[in-house]
Coordinates of C-alpha atoms and ligand atoms in Angstrom, one line a residue:
M23 CA -110.6 -39.4 -56.8
Y24 CA -111.3 -36.5 -54.5
D25 CA -112.3 -36.8 -50.9
V26 CA -114.6 -33.8 -51.2
I27 CA -116.2 -32.0 -54.2
I28 CA -117.8 -28.7 -53.3
L29 CA -120.3 -27.3 -55.9
G30 CA -120.5 -23.5 -55.4
G31 CA -118.0 -20.9 -54.2
G32 CA -120.2 -18.7 -52.0
P33 CA -119.4 -18.3 -48.3
G34 CA -120.8 -21.7 -47.4
G35 CA -118.8 -23.5 -50.1
L36 CA -115.6 -21.6 -49.4
T37 CA -115.9 -22.3 -45.7
A38 CA -116.5 -26.0 -46.4
G39 CA -113.3 -25.8 -48.5
I40 CA -111.3 -24.1 -45.8
Y41 CA -112.3 -26.8 -43.3
S42 CA -111.9 -29.8 -45.6
G43 CA -108.6 -28.5 -47.0
R44 CA -107.3 -27.9 -43.5
A45 CA -108.3 -31.4 -42.5
N46 CA -106.0 -32.7 -45.4
L47 CA -108.9 -33.9 -47.5
K48 CA -108.3 -33.7 -51.2
T49 CA -110.8 -31.0 -52.1
L50 CA -112.1 -29.7 -55.4
L51 CA -114.4 -26.6 -55.5
I52 CA -116.3 -26.1 -58.7
E53 CA -117.8 -22.6 -59.4
P54 CA -119.2 -21.4 -62.7
N55 CA -118.9 -17.7 -62.1
I56 CA -116.9 -15.7 -59.5
L57 CA -116.0 -16.9 -56.0
G58 CA -118.1 -15.3 -53.3
G59 CA -121.6 -16.1 -54.7
Q60 CA -124.3 -13.6 -53.8
M61 CA -122.0 -12.2 -51.1
A62 CA -119.7 -10.9 -53.8
S63 CA -122.4 -8.6 -55.2
T64 CA -123.6 -7.2 -51.9
T65 CA -122.5 -3.8 -50.8
G66 CA -121.8 -3.5 -47.1
V67 CA -121.7 -6.6 -45.0
E68 CA -122.6 -5.1 -41.6
N69 CA -123.9 -8.2 -39.9
Y70 CA -121.0 -10.6 -40.5
P71 CA -118.8 -10.7 -37.3
G72 CA -115.4 -9.2 -37.8
A73 CA -116.2 -7.5 -41.1
S74 CA -114.9 -3.9 -41.0
Q75 CA -116.7 -0.9 -42.4
E76 CA -114.2 -1.0 -45.3
D77 CA -115.1 -4.6 -46.2
T78 CA -117.4 -5.2 -49.1
G79 CA -119.0 -8.5 -50.1
M80 CA -116.3 -8.8 -52.7
S81 CA -113.4 -8.1 -50.3
L82 CA -114.7 -10.7 -47.9
A83 CA -115.1 -13.2 -50.8
E84 CA -111.4 -12.6 -51.8
K85 CA -110.2 -13.2 -48.2
M86 CA -112.2 -16.4 -47.9
A87 CA -111.1 -17.6 -51.3
D88 CA -107.4 -16.9 -50.4
Q89 CA -107.8 -18.8 -47.2
A90 CA -109.3 -21.8 -49.0
R91 CA -106.5 -21.8 -51.6
N92 CA -103.9 -21.6 -48.8
F93 CA -105.3 -24.9 -47.6
N94 CA -104.8 -26.5 -51.0
V95 CA -108.4 -26.3 -52.2
E96 CA -108.3 -26.8 -56.0
V97 CA -110.7 -24.4 -57.7
K98 CA -112.1 -25.0 -61.2
Y99 CA -114.3 -22.5 -63.0
E100 CA -116.7 -25.0 -64.6
T101 CA -120.5 -25.6 -64.7
A102 CA -121.8 -28.8 -63.2
E103 CA -124.2 -30.5 -65.6
S104 CA -125.2 -33.8 -64.0
L105 CA -124.6 -35.6 -60.8
D106 CA -124.5 -39.3 -59.8
L107 CA -124.8 -39.2 -56.0
E108 CA -125.6 -42.9 -55.2
G109 CA -123.1 -45.3 -53.8
P110 CA -119.6 -44.8 -52.4
V111 CA -118.2 -43.1 -55.5
K112 CA -120.0 -39.8 -56.4
K113 CA -119.7 -38.5 -60.0
V114 CA -119.8 -34.9 -61.0
K115 CA -120.0 -34.2 -64.7
T116 CA -119.2 -30.6 -65.8
D117 CA -119.1 -28.8 -69.1
Q118 CA -115.3 -29.7 -69.2
A119 CA -114.7 -33.0 -67.5
E120 CA -116.0 -35.7 -65.1
Y121 CA -114.8 -36.0 -61.5
E122 CA -115.1 -38.6 -58.8
S123 CA -115.3 -38.1 -55.1
K124 CA -116.1 -39.8 -51.9
T125 CA -118.4 -37.0 -50.8
V126 CA -120.1 -34.0 -52.3
I127 CA -121.0 -30.7 -50.6
L128 CA -123.8 -28.8 -52.4
A129 CA -123.4 -25.1 -52.0
M130 CA -125.0 -23.7 -55.2
G131 CA -127.1 -21.1 -53.3
A132 CA -130.0 -19.3 -54.7
Q133 CA -130.6 -16.8 -57.6
S134 CA -132.6 -13.7 -57.9
R135 CA -136.2 -14.4 -58.7
R136 CA -137.7 -13.0 -61.9
L137 CA -141.2 -11.4 -61.4
G138 CA -142.3 -12.1 -65.0
V139 CA -143.7 -8.6 -65.6
P140 CA -144.1 -7.7 -69.3
G141 CA -140.9 -5.9 -70.4
E142 CA -138.8 -7.2 -67.5
E143 CA -136.8 -9.6 -69.6
E144 CA -136.7 -7.3 -72.6
F145 CA -135.2 -4.4 -70.7
T146 CA -132.8 -6.5 -68.5
G147 CA -129.4 -4.8 -68.9
R148 CA -131.1 -1.7 -70.5
G149 CA -132.7 -0.2 -67.4
V150 CA -133.7 -3.4 -65.4
S151 CA -131.2 -5.0 -63.1
Y152 CA -130.9 -7.5 -60.2
C153 CA -127.6 -6.2 -58.8
A154 CA -127.3 -2.7 -57.3
T155 CA -123.5 -2.9 -56.8
C156 CA -123.0 -4.1 -60.4
D157 CA -125.3 -1.7 -62.2
G158 CA -126.2 1.1 -59.8
A159 CA -123.7 3.6 -61.3
F160 CA -125.5 3.6 -64.6
Y161 CA -128.4 5.4 -63.0
Q162 CA -126.4 8.1 -61.3
G163 CA -128.5 11.2 -60.7
G164 CA -131.7 9.5 -61.9
D165 CA -134.8 8.0 -60.4
I166 CA -134.4 4.4 -59.3
Y167 CA -137.3 2.0 -58.5
V168 CA -136.5 -1.0 -56.2
I169 CA -139.2 -3.7 -56.3
G170 CA -139.7 -5.7 -53.1
G171 CA -139.8 -5.1 -49.4
G172 CA -137.4 -7.6 -47.9
N173 CA -133.8 -7.2 -46.6
S174 CA -132.3 -7.2 -50.0
A175 CA -134.7 -4.6 -51.5
V176 CA -134.2 -2.2 -48.5
E177 CA -130.5 -2.7 -48.0
E178 CA -129.7 -2.3 -51.7
G179 CA -132.2 0.5 -52.0
L180 CA -130.3 2.4 -49.2
F181 CA -127.0 1.8 -51.1
L182 CA -128.6 3.2 -54.3
T183 CA -129.5 6.5 -52.4
H184 CA -125.7 7.3 -52.8
L185 CA -126.1 7.3 -56.6
A186 CA -129.7 8.2 -57.3
K187 CA -131.6 11.4 -57.2
K188 CA -134.4 9.5 -55.5
V189 CA -135.1 5.8 -54.7
Y190 CA -138.6 4.5 -54.7
I191 CA -139.2 1.2 -53.0
V192 CA -142.2 -0.4 -54.6
H193 CA -143.8 -2.8 -52.2
R194 CA -146.9 -4.9 -52.6
R195 CA -148.1 -4.6 -49.0
D196 CA -148.4 -1.8 -46.4
A197 CA -145.5 -3.1 -44.2
L198 CA -141.9 -4.0 -45.1
R199 CA -140.6 -7.5 -44.5
A200 CA -137.0 -6.2 -44.0
D201 CA -135.4 -6.2 -40.5
K202 CA -136.6 -3.4 -38.2
Y203 CA -133.2 -1.5 -38.3
L204 CA -133.3 -1.4 -42.1
Q205 CA -136.9 -0.3 -42.1
D206 CA -136.0 2.6 -39.7
R207 CA -133.1 3.6 -42.0
A208 CA -135.3 3.6 -45.1
L209 CA -138.2 5.5 -43.4
N210 CA -135.8 8.1 -42.1
N211 CA -133.9 8.6 -45.4
E212 CA -135.1 11.6 -47.2
K213 CA -134.0 10.2 -50.6
V214 CA -136.3 7.1 -50.1
E215 CA -140.0 7.1 -50.8
I216 CA -141.9 3.9 -50.2
L217 CA -144.8 3.2 -52.6
W218 CA -147.0 1.1 -50.5
N219 CA -149.5 -1.4 -51.8
T220 CA -148.0 -1.1 -55.3
V221 CA -146.7 -3.6 -57.9
P222 CA -145.2 -3.2 -61.3
E223 CA -147.6 -4.1 -64.1
E224 CA -145.5 -3.4 -67.2
I225 CA -142.1 -2.0 -68.2
K226 CA -141.9 0.0 -71.3
G227 CA -139.3 1.6 -73.5
D228 CA -137.8 1.8 -76.9
K229 CA -134.0 1.0 -77.0
T230 CA -133.8 1.6 -73.3
L231 CA -136.3 1.8 -70.4
E232 CA -138.7 4.8 -70.6
S233 CA -141.4 4.1 -68.1
M234 CA -143.1 1.6 -65.8
V235 CA -146.8 1.1 -65.2
L236 CA -147.6 0.6 -61.5
R237 CA -150.8 -0.9 -60.0
D238 CA -152.3 0.0 -56.7
T239 CA -153.0 -3.5 -55.1
Q240 CA -155.9 -2.1 -53.1
T241 CA -157.8 0.0 -55.7
G242 CA -156.5 -1.6 -58.9
E243 CA -155.7 1.9 -60.1
L244 CA -152.9 2.1 -62.8
R245 CA -150.4 4.9 -63.2
E246 CA -147.2 5.4 -65.3
V247 CA -143.9 6.6 -63.9
K248 CA -141.7 8.0 -66.6
K249 CA -138.0 8.7 -67.1
A250 CA -137.3 12.3 -66.5
E251 CA -135.9 14.3 -69.5
G252 CA -132.1 14.0 -69.6
Q253 CA -131.9 11.7 -66.6
P254 CA -131.5 7.9 -66.4
M255 CA -134.2 5.6 -64.9
G256 CA -133.4 2.3 -63.3
I257 CA -135.5 -0.6 -61.9
F258 CA -133.9 -3.1 -59.5
F259 CA -135.8 -6.3 -58.7
Y260 CA -135.4 -7.8 -55.2
V261 CA -138.4 -10.0 -55.0
G262 CA -136.8 -13.0 -53.4
Q263 CA -134.6 -15.9 -54.3
D264 CA -135.0 -19.4 -55.9
P265 CA -132.7 -22.2 -54.8
R266 CA -130.5 -23.6 -57.5
T267 CA -131.7 -27.2 -57.1
D268 CA -132.3 -28.2 -60.8
L269 CA -129.4 -30.7 -60.7
V270 CA -130.6 -32.5 -57.6
E271 CA -134.4 -32.7 -58.3
G272 CA -135.4 -36.3 -58.0
L273 CA -132.1 -37.2 -56.4
L274 CA -132.5 -35.7 -52.9
D275 CA -135.4 -34.9 -50.6
L276 CA -136.5 -31.3 -51.1
N277 CA -138.9 -29.1 -49.2
R278 CA -140.5 -26.2 -51.1
G279 CA -137.6 -26.6 -53.5
Y280 CA -134.8 -26.4 -50.8
I281 CA -132.6 -29.3 -49.9
V282 CA -133.6 -31.0 -46.6
T283 CA -130.7 -31.7 -44.3
D284 CA -130.1 -32.9 -40.8
E285 CA -128.1 -30.9 -38.2
D286 CA -124.9 -32.3 -39.8
M287 CA -125.9 -30.8 -43.1
A288 CA -126.4 -34.4 -44.4
T289 CA -129.0 -34.8 -47.2
S290 CA -131.1 -37.9 -47.9
Q291 CA -128.2 -39.4 -49.8
P292 CA -125.3 -40.7 -47.7
G293 CA -122.0 -38.8 -48.3
V294 CA -123.9 -35.8 -49.8
F295 CA -124.2 -32.6 -47.8
A296 CA -125.8 -29.2 -48.4
V297 CA -124.9 -25.8 -47.1
G298 CA -126.0 -22.2 -47.3
D299 CA -129.0 -20.7 -49.1
I300 CA -129.8 -23.9 -51.0
R301 CA -130.7 -25.7 -47.8
D302 CA -134.1 -25.7 -46.1
K303 CA -133.6 -23.4 -43.1
K304 CA -134.9 -20.3 -41.5
L305 CA -132.1 -17.8 -41.5
R306 CA -130.2 -17.2 -44.8
Q307 CA -127.1 -15.1 -43.9
I308 CA -123.4 -15.2 -44.6
A309 CA -122.9 -16.1 -40.9
T310 CA -125.2 -19.1 -41.2
A311 CA -123.8 -20.2 -44.5
V312 CA -120.3 -20.2 -43.0
G313 CA -121.5 -22.2 -40.0
D314 CA -123.1 -24.7 -42.4
G315 CA -119.9 -25.0 -44.3
A316 CA -117.8 -25.8 -41.3
I317 CA -120.3 -28.4 -40.1
A318 CA -120.6 -30.1 -43.5
A319 CA -116.8 -30.4 -43.9
N320 CA -116.5 -32.0 -40.5
A321 CA -119.4 -34.4 -41.3
A322 CA -117.7 -35.3 -44.6
L323 CA -114.5 -36.1 -42.8
S324 CA -116.4 -38.3 -40.3
Y325 CA -118.3 -40.0 -43.2
I326 CA -115.0 -40.8 -45.0
D327 CA -113.4 -42.1 -41.8
H328 CA -116.2 -44.6 -41.6
L329 CA -116.1 -45.8 -45.2
Ligands
NAP11 P1 -137.3 -12.0 -49.3 O1 -137.0 -11.8 -47.8 O2 -138.0 -13.3 -49.7 O3 -138.2 -10.8 -49.7 C1 -138.8 -10.7 -51.0 C2 -139.6 -9.5 -51.1 O4 -140.2 -9.4 -52.4 C3 -140.8 -9.5 -50.1 O5 -140.9 -8.2 -49.5 C4 -142.0 -9.9 -50.9 O6 -143.2 -9.3 -50.5 C5 -141.6 -9.3 -52.3 N1 -142.2 -10.1 -53.3 C6 -142.1 -11.5 -53.5 N2 -142.9 -11.9 -54.5 C7 -143.4 -10.7 -55.0 C8 -144.3 -10.5 -56.1 N3 -144.8 -11.5 -56.9 N4 -144.7 -9.2 -56.3 C9 -144.3 -8.2 -55.6 N5 -143.4 -8.4 -54.5 C10 -143.0 -9.6 -54.3 O7 -136.0 -12.0 -50.2 P2 -134.6 -11.2 -50.1 O8 -134.9 -9.8 -49.6 O9 -134.0 -11.4 -51.4 O10 -133.9 -12.0 -49.0 C11 -133.6 -13.4 -49.2 C12 -133.0 -13.9 -47.9 O11 -131.7 -13.3 -47.6 C13 -133.8 -13.6 -46.6 O12 -133.8 -14.7 -45.8 C14 -133.2 -12.3 -46.1 O13 -133.4 -12.1 -44.7 C15 -131.7 -12.6 -46.4 N6 -130.9 -11.4 -46.5 C16 -130.4 -10.9 -45.4 C17 -129.7 -9.7 -45.4 C18 -129.1 -9.1 -44.1 O14 -129.3 -9.7 -43.1 N7 -128.4 -8.0 -44.1 C19 -129.5 -9.0 -46.6 C20 -130.1 -9.5 -47.7 C21 -130.8 -10.7 -47.7 P3 -143.9 -9.7 -49.1 O15 -143.1 -9.1 -48.0 O16 -145.3 -9.2 -49.2 O17 -143.8 -11.2 -49.1

């Protein structure tokens, strides 16, 4: 029996691990992919205190993971399939085994939203991507289209200017949602062109991506942008995130799909906490996920002390 099982190894889950491990709680962290979560696939991490210019999302993830392991957090690369969160003994069933714990900290984060444009799924991995750091290099010297106008679209679009001939940010409105400092950088970058009031309508190709049909949201006019001869063309979707709450639907109170917590990160089920992007909150950042993780581990300790 564990004291704490953490589901998800992003910055929120890893910090919860560091704090619960350091408090001598027997802690298991379950992660289906790589430690670091979305942070691991972001390029620069400029707004996390203490991160140096050399730090990438991946290097920070490695440091946080090392710190958690140093406090005896056990890590298993498994996929949670079902949860029993009622009563004093929580059960987590994964694709490999079943585990019991006094508390559970949910840190599964969020995943890139699919827009559902015709051709999007078909050309994913063959011109369409959701991760600039993973796939940007495939489009070196070509035209890259980034769909979306939030922090992710603009930040990753700016990163892609180092690889692309030109980066087009395709945004459905006439104003970006991204933070002002990112907007300024994009507007002042000669490799960036913003296609205002524009949305993708269809993605076309043969074996790989050849073109994209764009629609002007104000006039309805359609036009097709094509791959230039001898150059690659890439499309990166950054149209928001969806919380990974499938496992807890019907088990916990949710708001707009996100897990509702109190200020101790406690959910509607005693002994179950939620941290990071999966939680209903205003500011989704590494810094806030880390704060959530520390609070949740402390609250888990206090819950166990009162069992
Ligand atoms: P986001 O802030 O929700 O932005 C999504 C963007 O996609 C918006 O510009 C939205 O347009 C557009 N969009 C959504 N649905 C669309 C549709 N059906 N068709 C066309 N466009 C569509 O998502 P995000 O950029 O992934 O960021 C997620 C969270 O992480 C945010 O809280 C963000 O602040 C945070 N984040 C922070 C940083 C940082 O601080 N450095 C970096 C990355 C992410 P509208 O603007 O018209 O709604």
